């Protein structure tokens, strides 16, 4: 299985490390021609969504990435990746990829609370998952068909919609790989 990780900015190496530990091959997507290679899934890492969105366009990767996702490529998105996917960003005109029918709120917990650790996360059937939040967004609302995978203090922090799995926290940082494994299993099943 080959996992392509968007590697223009942010925490892409951490994602590669986890997927490799789970036995997958990874490649980095740094420029448009990297998207022509063969791969089975796409990872949108944490980082800074405004920078990533800008680079996607400047590097001519934007249209190809949007098409891949619309055509059904499995996507695993964390934090800034969730913001890139969102169809709406609260209080912001910007939309990046826009394939995930949710509204996200960026830097949503205020300056102090944007970064915190939540030990008892539940993500679908996975319990006691350590969730690391770093200047995190949350999902303010979801459209029909979006499955809510995780909430923390009543706020939505994980969703699944068709081929897209997205979360506001950083599952690659807590040392627990069950969400990555769940994603790999879902690709094998489909
Ligand atoms: N605050 C960042 C943004 O708005 C996301 C932070 C992260 O990816 N850890 O893009």
Short mmCIF file of N, CA and C and ligand atoms in Angstrom, two decimals:
data_model
loop_
_atom_site.label_atom_id
_atom_site.label_comp_id
_atom_site.label_asym_id
_atom_site.label_seq_id
_atom_site.Cartn_x
_atom_site.Cartn_y
_atom_site.Cartn_z
N UNK A 1 0.85 -1.21 0.00
CA UNK A 1 0.00 0.00 0.00
C UNK A 1 0.88 1.24 0.00
N UNK A 2 0.55 2.18 -0.86
CA UNK A 2 1.36 3.40 -0.95
C UNK A 2 0.54 4.63 -0.54
N UNK A 3 1.08 5.35 0.43
CA UNK A 3 0.38 6.51 0.99
C UNK A 3 1.15 7.77 0.57
N UNK A 4 0.45 8.69 -0.06
CA UNK A 4 1.07 9.94 -0.50
C UNK A 4 0.75 11.04 0.51
N UNK A 5 1.81 11.68 1.01
CA UNK A 5 1.64 12.69 2.05
C UNK A 5 1.96 14.06 1.46
N UNK A 6 0.99 14.98 1.56
CA UNK A 6 1.25 16.34 1.09
C UNK A 6 2.39 16.92 1.94
N UNK A 7 3.48 17.33 1.26
CA UNK A 7 4.70 17.70 1.98
C UNK A 7 5.16 19.09 1.57
N UNK A 8 4.21 20.04 1.53
CA UNK A 8 4.60 21.41 1.20
C UNK A 8 4.87 22.24 2.45
N UNK A 9 4.29 21.82 3.59
CA UNK A 9 4.46 22.56 4.85
C UNK A 9 3.86 21.71 5.96
N UNK A 10 4.41 21.86 7.16
CA UNK A 10 3.76 21.26 8.33
C UNK A 10 4.30 19.92 8.74
N UNK A 11 3.44 19.15 9.44
CA UNK A 11 3.88 17.93 10.14
C UNK A 11 3.75 16.68 9.27
N UNK A 12 4.36 16.75 8.07
CA UNK A 12 4.21 15.61 7.16
C UNK A 12 5.13 14.44 7.52
N UNK A 13 6.32 14.74 8.06
CA UNK A 13 7.24 13.64 8.39
C UNK A 13 6.68 12.74 9.49
N UNK A 14 5.99 13.35 10.43
CA UNK A 14 5.40 12.59 11.52
C UNK A 14 4.35 11.61 10.98
N UNK A 15 3.60 12.06 10.00
CA UNK A 15 2.59 11.17 9.39
C UNK A 15 3.27 10.02 8.65
N UNK A 16 4.31 10.34 7.91
CA UNK A 16 5.02 9.29 7.15
C UNK A 16 5.55 8.23 8.10
N UNK A 17 6.11 8.70 9.21
CA UNK A 17 6.71 7.77 10.17
C UNK A 17 5.66 6.77 10.67
N UNK A 18 4.49 7.26 11.03
CA UNK A 18 3.46 6.35 11.55
C UNK A 18 3.02 5.37 10.47
N UNK A 19 2.75 5.86 9.27
CA UNK A 19 2.28 4.94 8.22
C UNK A 19 3.36 3.91 7.88
N UNK A 20 4.62 4.33 7.93
CA UNK A 20 5.69 3.35 7.68
C UNK A 20 5.78 2.32 8.79
N UNK A 21 5.61 2.77 10.02
CA UNK A 21 5.62 1.82 11.14
C UNK A 21 4.52 0.78 11.00
N UNK A 22 3.44 1.18 10.35
CA UNK A 22 2.32 0.25 10.15
C UNK A 22 2.49 -0.58 8.88
N UNK A 23 3.63 -0.43 8.22
CA UNK A 23 3.93 -1.31 7.09
C UNK A 23 3.59 -0.75 5.72
N UNK A 24 3.11 0.50 5.65
CA UNK A 24 2.79 1.09 4.35
C UNK A 24 4.03 1.77 3.77
N UNK A 25 4.06 1.93 2.46
CA UNK A 25 5.08 2.77 1.83
C UNK A 25 4.53 4.19 1.78
N UNK A 26 5.44 5.16 1.83
CA UNK A 26 4.96 6.54 1.71
C UNK A 26 5.76 7.28 0.64
N UNK A 27 5.11 8.24 0.02
CA UNK A 27 5.81 9.16 -0.87
C UNK A 27 5.41 10.58 -0.49
N UNK A 28 6.27 11.53 -0.80
CA UNK A 28 5.98 12.92 -0.50
C UNK A 28 5.46 13.62 -1.75
N UNK A 29 4.42 14.42 -1.57
CA UNK A 29 3.91 15.25 -2.67
C UNK A 29 4.44 16.66 -2.45
N UNK A 30 5.43 17.04 -3.24
CA UNK A 30 6.05 18.36 -3.09
C UNK A 30 5.77 19.27 -4.27
N UNK A 31 5.47 18.68 -5.40
CA UNK A 31 5.20 19.48 -6.60
C UNK A 31 4.20 18.74 -7.48
N UNK A 32 3.68 19.45 -8.47
CA UNK A 32 2.56 18.91 -9.26
C UNK A 32 2.88 17.55 -9.86
N UNK A 33 4.10 17.35 -10.33
CA UNK A 33 4.37 16.08 -11.03
C UNK A 33 4.36 14.88 -10.07
N UNK A 34 4.55 15.15 -8.78
CA UNK A 34 4.47 14.04 -7.81
C UNK A 34 3.07 13.43 -7.77
N UNK A 35 2.08 14.23 -8.17
CA UNK A 35 0.70 13.74 -8.13
C UNK A 35 0.39 12.78 -9.28
N UNK A 36 1.31 12.67 -10.24
CA UNK A 36 1.10 11.76 -11.36
C UNK A 36 1.49 10.32 -11.02
N UNK A 37 2.21 10.15 -9.92
CA UNK A 37 2.60 8.80 -9.51
C UNK A 37 1.40 7.99 -9.05
N UNK A 38 1.64 6.69 -8.82
CA UNK A 38 0.56 5.82 -8.35
C UNK A 38 0.57 5.80 -6.83
N UNK A 39 -0.58 5.99 -6.23
CA UNK A 39 -0.70 5.81 -4.78
C UNK A 39 -2.14 5.49 -4.43
N UNK A 40 -2.33 4.99 -3.19
CA UNK A 40 -3.63 4.46 -2.79
C UNK A 40 -4.41 5.41 -1.89
N UNK A 41 -3.71 6.38 -1.29
CA UNK A 41 -4.39 7.29 -0.36
C UNK A 41 -3.57 8.56 -0.23
N UNK A 42 -4.27 9.58 0.25
CA UNK A 42 -3.67 10.91 0.37
C UNK A 42 -3.76 11.36 1.83
N UNK A 43 -2.65 11.94 2.32
CA UNK A 43 -2.64 12.46 3.69
C UNK A 43 -2.44 13.97 3.64
N UNK A 44 -3.31 14.70 4.33
CA UNK A 44 -3.18 16.15 4.47
C UNK A 44 -2.79 16.42 5.92
N UNK A 45 -1.54 16.80 6.18
CA UNK A 45 -1.04 16.90 7.54
C UNK A 45 -1.43 18.20 8.23
N UNK A 46 -1.13 18.28 9.51
CA UNK A 46 -1.29 19.53 10.25
C UNK A 46 -0.23 20.54 9.82
N UNK A 47 -0.44 21.77 10.22
CA UNK A 47 0.48 22.84 9.83
C UNK A 47 -0.28 24.14 9.84
N UNK A 48 -0.12 24.90 8.80
CA UNK A 48 -0.81 26.18 8.69
C UNK A 48 -1.65 26.15 7.41
N UNK A 49 -2.96 26.11 7.58
CA UNK A 49 -3.83 25.89 6.42
C UNK A 49 -3.73 27.02 5.40
N UNK A 50 -3.55 28.25 5.86
CA UNK A 50 -3.48 29.35 4.89
C UNK A 50 -2.24 29.19 4.01
N UNK A 51 -1.13 28.80 4.63
CA UNK A 51 0.11 28.60 3.87
C UNK A 51 -0.03 27.40 2.93
N UNK A 52 -0.56 26.32 3.45
CA UNK A 52 -0.71 25.12 2.62
C UNK A 52 -1.64 25.39 1.44
N UNK A 53 -2.75 26.10 1.71
CA UNK A 53 -3.70 26.40 0.63
C UNK A 53 -3.06 27.26 -0.45
N UNK A 54 -2.27 28.22 -0.01
CA UNK A 54 -1.59 29.12 -0.95
C UNK A 54 -0.56 28.33 -1.78
N UNK A 55 0.20 27.47 -1.10
CA UNK A 55 1.22 26.69 -1.81
C UNK A 55 0.59 25.71 -2.80
N UNK A 56 -0.53 25.11 -2.42
CA UNK A 56 -1.20 24.18 -3.34
C UNK A 56 -1.49 24.88 -4.67
N UNK A 57 -1.93 26.12 -4.57
CA UNK A 57 -2.25 26.87 -5.79
C UNK A 57 -0.97 27.29 -6.51
N UNK A 58 -0.03 27.85 -5.76
CA UNK A 58 1.20 28.33 -6.40
C UNK A 58 1.98 27.22 -7.08
N UNK A 59 1.92 26.04 -6.49
CA UNK A 59 2.68 24.91 -7.05
C UNK A 59 1.87 24.14 -8.09
N UNK A 60 0.69 24.67 -8.42
CA UNK A 60 -0.15 24.03 -9.44
C UNK A 60 -0.63 22.65 -9.05
N UNK A 61 -0.79 22.43 -7.77
CA UNK A 61 -1.23 21.12 -7.29
C UNK A 61 -2.72 21.10 -6.99
N UNK A 62 -3.30 22.28 -6.90
CA UNK A 62 -4.65 22.43 -6.38
C UNK A 62 -5.70 21.64 -7.18
N UNK A 63 -5.74 21.85 -8.49
CA UNK A 63 -6.78 21.19 -9.30
C UNK A 63 -6.66 19.67 -9.25
N UNK A 64 -5.43 19.20 -9.31
CA UNK A 64 -5.22 17.74 -9.30
C UNK A 64 -5.64 17.14 -7.96
N UNK A 65 -5.30 17.82 -6.88
CA UNK A 65 -5.67 17.30 -5.56
C UNK A 65 -7.19 17.28 -5.42
N UNK A 66 -7.85 18.36 -5.82
CA UNK A 66 -9.32 18.40 -5.74
C UNK A 66 -9.93 17.27 -6.54
N UNK A 67 -9.41 17.06 -7.74
CA UNK A 67 -9.98 16.02 -8.61
C UNK A 67 -9.79 14.63 -8.01
N UNK A 68 -8.59 14.38 -7.51
CA UNK A 68 -8.33 13.07 -6.88
C UNK A 68 -9.35 12.79 -5.78
N UNK A 69 -9.60 13.79 -4.94
CA UNK A 69 -10.51 13.58 -3.81
C UNK A 69 -11.94 13.41 -4.32
N UNK A 70 -12.34 14.25 -5.27
CA UNK A 70 -13.71 14.12 -5.81
C UNK A 70 -13.90 12.77 -6.52
N UNK A 71 -12.82 12.24 -7.08
CA UNK A 71 -12.91 10.94 -7.75
C UNK A 71 -12.83 9.76 -6.79
N UNK A 72 -12.70 10.05 -5.48
CA UNK A 72 -12.81 8.97 -4.50
C UNK A 72 -11.54 8.52 -3.82
N UNK A 73 -10.42 9.18 -4.06
CA UNK A 73 -9.18 8.82 -3.37
C UNK A 73 -9.37 8.92 -1.86
N UNK A 74 -9.05 7.87 -1.08
CA UNK A 74 -9.17 7.99 0.38
C UNK A 74 -8.25 9.09 0.93
N UNK A 75 -8.78 9.91 1.82
CA UNK A 75 -8.03 11.02 2.39
C UNK A 75 -8.03 10.94 3.91
N UNK A 76 -6.86 11.18 4.48
CA UNK A 76 -6.68 11.22 5.93
C UNK A 76 -6.18 12.62 6.25
N UNK A 77 -6.98 13.41 6.98
CA UNK A 77 -6.62 14.81 7.18
C UNK A 77 -6.60 15.15 8.66
N UNK A 78 -5.55 15.86 9.08
CA UNK A 78 -5.46 16.26 10.47
C UNK A 78 -5.31 17.78 10.56
N UNK A 79 -6.07 18.36 11.45
CA UNK A 79 -5.91 19.76 11.85
C UNK A 79 -5.94 20.72 10.64
N UNK A 80 -4.81 21.26 10.21
CA UNK A 80 -4.84 22.13 9.04
C UNK A 80 -5.45 21.40 7.83
N UNK A 81 -5.21 20.09 7.76
CA UNK A 81 -5.78 19.28 6.67
C UNK A 81 -7.30 19.30 6.70
N UNK A 82 -7.85 19.23 7.90
CA UNK A 82 -9.31 19.34 8.06
C UNK A 82 -9.80 20.69 7.54
N UNK A 83 -9.05 21.74 7.86
CA UNK A 83 -9.45 23.08 7.40
C UNK A 83 -9.37 23.16 5.87
N UNK A 84 -8.35 22.55 5.29
CA UNK A 84 -8.22 22.54 3.83
C UNK A 84 -9.41 21.85 3.17
N UNK A 85 -9.89 20.78 3.79
CA UNK A 85 -10.99 20.02 3.18
C UNK A 85 -12.34 20.70 3.33
N UNK A 86 -12.49 21.51 4.39
CA UNK A 86 -13.82 22.01 4.75
C UNK A 86 -14.45 22.86 3.65
N UNK A 87 -15.76 22.65 3.49
CA UNK A 87 -16.51 23.43 2.51
C UNK A 87 -16.70 24.87 2.98
N UNK A 88 -16.72 25.07 4.30
CA UNK A 88 -16.91 26.41 4.86
C UNK A 88 -15.98 26.63 6.05
N UNK A 89 -15.40 27.84 6.13
CA UNK A 89 -14.59 28.22 7.29
C UNK A 89 -15.31 29.39 7.96
N UNK A 90 -15.68 29.22 9.23
CA UNK A 90 -16.49 30.23 9.92
C UNK A 90 -15.77 31.58 9.93
N UNK A 91 -16.50 32.62 9.54
CA UNK A 91 -15.96 33.97 9.60
C UNK A 91 -14.87 34.25 8.59
N UNK A 92 -14.80 33.44 7.56
CA UNK A 92 -13.70 33.56 6.60
C UNK A 92 -14.25 33.30 5.19
N UNK A 93 -13.87 34.11 4.27
CA UNK A 93 -14.32 33.92 2.88
C UNK A 93 -13.59 32.75 2.22
N UNK A 94 -12.41 32.46 2.73
CA UNK A 94 -11.54 31.49 2.06
C UNK A 94 -12.15 30.09 2.10
N UNK A 95 -12.02 29.38 0.99
CA UNK A 95 -12.28 27.94 0.96
C UNK A 95 -11.09 27.36 0.21
N UNK A 96 -10.59 26.24 0.66
CA UNK A 96 -9.44 25.65 -0.03
C UNK A 96 -9.93 24.51 -0.92
N UNK A 97 -9.85 23.28 -0.45
CA UNK A 97 -10.27 22.16 -1.30
C UNK A 97 -11.80 22.06 -1.32
N UNK A 98 -12.41 22.18 -0.15
CA UNK A 98 -13.86 22.32 -0.09
C UNK A 98 -14.68 21.08 -0.43
N UNK A 99 -14.12 19.90 -0.22
CA UNK A 99 -14.84 18.67 -0.56
C UNK A 99 -15.57 18.06 0.63
N UNK A 100 -15.36 18.59 1.82
CA UNK A 100 -15.96 18.03 3.04
C UNK A 100 -17.06 18.98 3.52
N UNK A 101 -18.33 18.52 3.49
CA UNK A 101 -19.43 19.45 3.78
C UNK A 101 -19.61 19.72 5.27
N UNK A 102 -18.67 20.46 5.81
CA UNK A 102 -18.74 20.89 7.22
C UNK A 102 -18.32 22.36 7.28
N UNK A 103 -18.68 22.99 8.41
CA UNK A 103 -18.12 24.32 8.72
C UNK A 103 -17.10 24.14 9.83
N UNK A 104 -15.87 24.62 9.61
CA UNK A 104 -14.87 24.54 10.67
C UNK A 104 -14.62 25.93 11.23
N UNK A 105 -14.22 25.94 12.48
CA UNK A 105 -13.82 27.18 13.11
C UNK A 105 -12.34 27.05 13.42
N UNK A 106 -11.55 27.95 12.87
CA UNK A 106 -10.10 27.91 13.08
C UNK A 106 -9.73 28.51 14.43
N UNK A 107 -8.58 28.07 14.94
CA UNK A 107 -8.02 28.60 16.20
C UNK A 107 -9.17 28.83 17.19
N UNK A 108 -9.93 27.77 17.36
CA UNK A 108 -11.28 27.92 17.85
C UNK A 108 -11.39 27.96 19.36
N UNK A 109 -10.33 27.62 20.04
CA UNK A 109 -10.43 27.51 21.49
C UNK A 109 -9.82 28.74 22.16
N UNK A 110 -9.47 29.74 21.38
CA UNK A 110 -8.81 30.91 21.97
C UNK A 110 -7.33 30.64 22.10
N UNK A 111 -6.59 31.67 22.36
CA UNK A 111 -5.14 31.62 22.35
C UNK A 111 -4.58 30.56 23.30
N UNK A 112 -5.13 30.55 24.54
CA UNK A 112 -4.56 29.64 25.52
C UNK A 112 -5.01 28.19 25.32
N UNK A 113 -6.27 28.05 24.93
CA UNK A 113 -6.84 26.70 24.95
C UNK A 113 -6.69 25.96 23.64
N UNK A 114 -6.07 26.59 22.67
CA UNK A 114 -5.93 25.94 21.37
C UNK A 114 -5.04 24.72 21.40
N UNK A 115 -4.16 24.64 22.39
CA UNK A 115 -3.26 23.51 22.48
C UNK A 115 -3.47 22.81 23.81
N UNK A 116 -3.90 21.58 23.74
CA UNK A 116 -4.12 20.81 24.96
C UNK A 116 -4.13 19.32 24.64
N UNK A 117 -4.04 18.53 25.70
CA UNK A 117 -4.02 17.08 25.56
C UNK A 117 -5.30 16.54 26.18
N UNK A 118 -5.94 15.64 25.47
CA UNK A 118 -7.16 15.02 26.00
C UNK A 118 -6.96 13.51 25.94
N UNK A 119 -6.88 12.89 27.11
CA UNK A 119 -6.44 11.49 27.16
C UNK A 119 -7.55 10.49 26.81
N UNK A 120 -8.78 10.85 27.13
CA UNK A 120 -9.84 9.84 27.02
C UNK A 120 -10.67 10.00 25.76
N UNK A 121 -9.99 10.32 24.65
CA UNK A 121 -10.73 10.53 23.43
C UNK A 121 -11.41 9.26 22.94
N UNK A 122 -12.58 9.45 22.33
CA UNK A 122 -13.23 8.32 21.64
C UNK A 122 -13.34 8.70 20.19
N UNK A 123 -12.97 7.76 19.33
CA UNK A 123 -13.02 8.03 17.89
C UNK A 123 -13.70 6.82 17.26
N UNK A 124 -14.95 6.96 16.91
CA UNK A 124 -15.71 5.79 16.46
C UNK A 124 -15.68 4.76 17.58
N UNK A 125 -15.23 3.55 17.26
CA UNK A 125 -15.19 2.46 18.25
C UNK A 125 -13.92 2.49 19.09
N UNK A 126 -13.01 3.38 18.78
CA UNK A 126 -11.72 3.41 19.48
C UNK A 126 -11.87 4.22 20.78
N UNK A 127 -11.46 3.62 21.90
CA UNK A 127 -11.61 4.31 23.20
C UNK A 127 -10.25 4.70 23.76
N UNK A 128 -10.28 5.63 24.70
CA UNK A 128 -9.06 6.06 25.40
C UNK A 128 -7.96 6.44 24.43
N UNK A 129 -8.31 7.21 23.46
CA UNK A 129 -7.32 7.64 22.47
C UNK A 129 -6.72 8.98 22.92
N UNK A 130 -5.37 9.06 22.99
CA UNK A 130 -4.74 10.32 23.41
C UNK A 130 -4.80 11.36 22.29
N UNK A 131 -5.51 12.44 22.53
CA UNK A 131 -5.69 13.46 21.48
C UNK A 131 -4.84 14.69 21.79
N UNK A 132 -3.95 15.03 20.86
CA UNK A 132 -3.12 16.22 21.00
C UNK A 132 -3.71 17.33 20.12
N UNK A 133 -4.09 18.42 20.76
CA UNK A 133 -4.63 19.56 20.01
C UNK A 133 -3.59 20.67 19.98
N UNK A 134 -3.30 21.19 18.80
CA UNK A 134 -2.31 22.28 18.66
C UNK A 134 -2.95 23.40 17.83
N UNK A 135 -3.22 24.50 18.46
CA UNK A 135 -3.92 25.62 17.79
C UNK A 135 -5.01 25.06 16.88
N UNK A 136 -5.83 24.26 17.51
CA UNK A 136 -6.72 23.39 16.74
C UNK A 136 -8.01 24.08 16.31
N UNK A 137 -8.57 23.60 15.23
CA UNK A 137 -9.92 24.01 14.85
C UNK A 137 -10.93 23.05 15.51
N UNK A 138 -12.20 23.34 15.42
CA UNK A 138 -13.21 22.29 15.62
C UNK A 138 -14.25 22.43 14.53
N UNK A 139 -15.12 21.43 14.46
CA UNK A 139 -16.16 21.44 13.43
C UNK A 139 -17.41 22.03 14.07
N UNK A 140 -17.86 23.14 13.51
CA UNK A 140 -18.99 23.86 14.09
C UNK A 140 -20.31 23.22 13.68
N UNK A 141 -20.41 22.78 12.44
CA UNK A 141 -21.63 22.12 11.98
C UNK A 141 -21.31 21.20 10.82
N UNK A 142 -22.17 20.19 10.65
CA UNK A 142 -21.96 19.23 9.57
C UNK A 142 -23.23 19.14 8.72
N UNK A 143 -23.05 18.86 7.44
CA UNK A 143 -24.21 18.64 6.56
C UNK A 143 -24.63 17.18 6.65
N UNK A 144 -25.81 16.88 6.06
CA UNK A 144 -26.30 15.51 6.04
C UNK A 144 -25.26 14.58 5.43
N UNK A 145 -25.17 13.41 6.00
CA UNK A 145 -24.27 12.41 5.43
C UNK A 145 -22.90 12.40 6.06
N UNK A 146 -22.60 13.42 6.86
CA UNK A 146 -21.30 13.45 7.54
C UNK A 146 -21.43 12.70 8.87
N UNK A 147 -20.57 11.73 9.07
CA UNK A 147 -20.60 10.94 10.30
C UNK A 147 -19.68 11.60 11.33
N UNK A 148 -20.21 11.82 12.52
CA UNK A 148 -19.40 12.40 13.59
C UNK A 148 -18.64 11.27 14.29
N UNK A 149 -17.32 11.34 14.25
CA UNK A 149 -16.49 10.26 14.82
C UNK A 149 -16.04 10.59 16.23
N UNK A 150 -15.91 11.88 16.57
CA UNK A 150 -15.36 12.23 17.88
C UNK A 150 -15.86 13.60 18.31
N UNK A 151 -16.13 13.71 19.61
CA UNK A 151 -16.42 15.03 20.19
C UNK A 151 -15.61 15.16 21.48
N UNK A 152 -15.24 16.39 21.79
CA UNK A 152 -14.58 16.68 23.07
C UNK A 152 -15.30 17.89 23.66
N UNK A 153 -15.81 17.74 24.86
CA UNK A 153 -16.58 18.80 25.52
C UNK A 153 -17.69 19.33 24.61
N UNK A 154 -18.37 18.43 23.95
CA UNK A 154 -19.50 18.80 23.11
C UNK A 154 -19.13 19.38 21.76
N UNK A 155 -17.83 19.48 21.48
CA UNK A 155 -17.40 20.01 20.18
C UNK A 155 -16.95 18.87 19.28
N UNK A 156 -17.32 18.98 18.01
CA UNK A 156 -16.97 17.91 17.06
C UNK A 156 -15.51 18.05 16.66
N UNK A 157 -14.75 16.97 16.84
CA UNK A 157 -13.32 17.02 16.52
C UNK A 157 -12.90 15.90 15.56
N UNK A 158 -13.85 15.11 15.09
CA UNK A 158 -13.52 14.07 14.11
C UNK A 158 -14.74 13.76 13.27
N UNK A 159 -14.55 13.64 11.96
CA UNK A 159 -15.68 13.34 11.06
C UNK A 159 -15.24 12.39 9.95
N UNK A 160 -16.23 11.71 9.39
CA UNK A 160 -15.98 10.89 8.20
C UNK A 160 -17.07 11.21 7.19
N UNK A 161 -16.67 11.35 5.96
CA UNK A 161 -17.64 11.59 4.89
C UNK A 161 -17.11 10.91 3.63
N UNK A 162 -17.85 9.92 3.17
CA UNK A 162 -17.43 9.17 1.99
C UNK A 162 -15.96 8.75 2.12
N UNK A 163 -15.09 9.24 1.24
CA UNK A 163 -13.68 8.83 1.25
C UNK A 163 -12.80 9.68 2.17
N UNK A 164 -13.41 10.59 2.94
CA UNK A 164 -12.60 11.54 3.71
C UNK A 164 -12.73 11.32 5.22
N UNK A 165 -11.60 11.13 5.88
CA UNK A 165 -11.55 10.99 7.34
C UNK A 165 -10.74 12.17 7.86
N UNK A 166 -11.35 12.97 8.74
CA UNK A 166 -10.66 14.20 9.14
C UNK A 166 -10.82 14.44 10.63
N UNK A 167 -9.75 14.97 11.23
CA UNK A 167 -9.78 15.21 12.68
C UNK A 167 -9.05 16.50 13.03
N UNK A 168 -9.49 17.11 14.13
CA UNK A 168 -8.95 18.41 14.54
C UNK A 168 -7.65 18.26 15.33
N UNK A 169 -7.40 17.04 15.82
CA UNK A 169 -6.22 16.80 16.66
C UNK A 169 -5.14 16.10 15.82
N UNK A 170 -4.03 15.77 16.51
CA UNK A 170 -2.87 15.18 15.84
C UNK A 170 -2.67 13.73 16.30
N UNK A 171 -3.29 12.76 15.64
CA UNK A 171 -3.17 11.37 16.11
C UNK A 171 -1.76 10.82 15.90
N UNK A 172 -0.96 11.50 15.10
CA UNK A 172 0.41 11.01 14.82
C UNK A 172 1.36 11.34 15.97
N UNK A 173 0.91 12.17 16.93
CA UNK A 173 1.83 12.63 17.99
C UNK A 173 1.66 11.91 19.32
N UNK A 174 0.60 11.19 19.49
CA UNK A 174 0.31 10.60 20.80
C UNK A 174 0.88 9.20 21.01
N UNK A 175 1.52 8.64 19.98
CA UNK A 175 2.10 7.29 20.12
C UNK A 175 1.10 6.17 19.97
N UNK A 176 -0.14 6.49 19.64
CA UNK A 176 -1.18 5.47 19.48
C UNK A 176 -1.59 5.49 18.00
N UNK A 177 -1.46 4.35 17.35
CA UNK A 177 -1.64 4.33 15.90
C UNK A 177 -2.97 3.75 15.44
N UNK A 178 -3.91 3.63 16.36
CA UNK A 178 -5.14 2.92 15.99
C UNK A 178 -5.98 3.65 14.94
N UNK A 179 -5.94 4.98 14.93
CA UNK A 179 -6.75 5.69 13.92
C UNK A 179 -6.10 5.54 12.54
N UNK A 180 -4.77 5.61 12.49
CA UNK A 180 -4.07 5.37 11.22
C UNK A 180 -4.36 3.94 10.72
N UNK A 181 -4.33 2.99 11.66
CA UNK A 181 -4.59 1.59 11.28
C UNK A 181 -6.03 1.44 10.76
N UNK A 182 -6.96 2.10 11.42
CA UNK A 182 -8.36 2.04 10.99
C UNK A 182 -8.50 2.56 9.55
N UNK A 183 -7.76 3.62 9.25
CA UNK A 183 -7.79 4.18 7.90
C UNK A 183 -7.22 3.18 6.90
N UNK A 184 -6.07 2.58 7.23
CA UNK A 184 -5.48 1.58 6.33
C UNK A 184 -6.44 0.41 6.12
N UNK A 185 -7.06 -0.05 7.20
CA UNK A 185 -8.00 -1.17 7.09
C UNK A 185 -9.17 -0.81 6.17
N UNK A 186 -9.64 0.44 6.27
CA UNK A 186 -10.79 0.84 5.44
C UNK A 186 -10.41 0.86 3.96
N UNK A 187 -9.13 1.16 3.66
CA UNK A 187 -8.72 1.14 2.25
C UNK A 187 -8.65 -0.30 1.75
N UNK A 188 -8.13 -1.18 2.60
CA UNK A 188 -8.03 -2.59 2.19
C UNK A 188 -9.40 -3.19 1.94
N UNK A 189 -10.37 -2.77 2.75
CA UNK A 189 -11.73 -3.31 2.61
C UNK A 189 -12.42 -2.82 1.34
N UNK A 190 -12.05 -1.60 0.88
CA UNK A 190 -12.83 -1.03 -0.22
C UNK A 190 -12.25 -1.39 -1.59
N1 LIG B 1 -4.16 26.77 13.37
C1 LIG B 1 -3.77 26.07 12.18
C2 LIG B 1 -4.55 26.57 10.96
O1 LIG B 1 -5.41 27.36 11.09
C3 LIG B 1 -3.94 24.58 12.33
C4 LIG B 1 -3.00 24.06 13.39
C5 LIG B 1 -2.53 22.66 13.18
O2 LIG B 1 -2.56 22.10 12.08
N2 LIG B 1 -2.01 22.10 14.23
O3 LIG B 1 -4.30 26.13 9.89
#
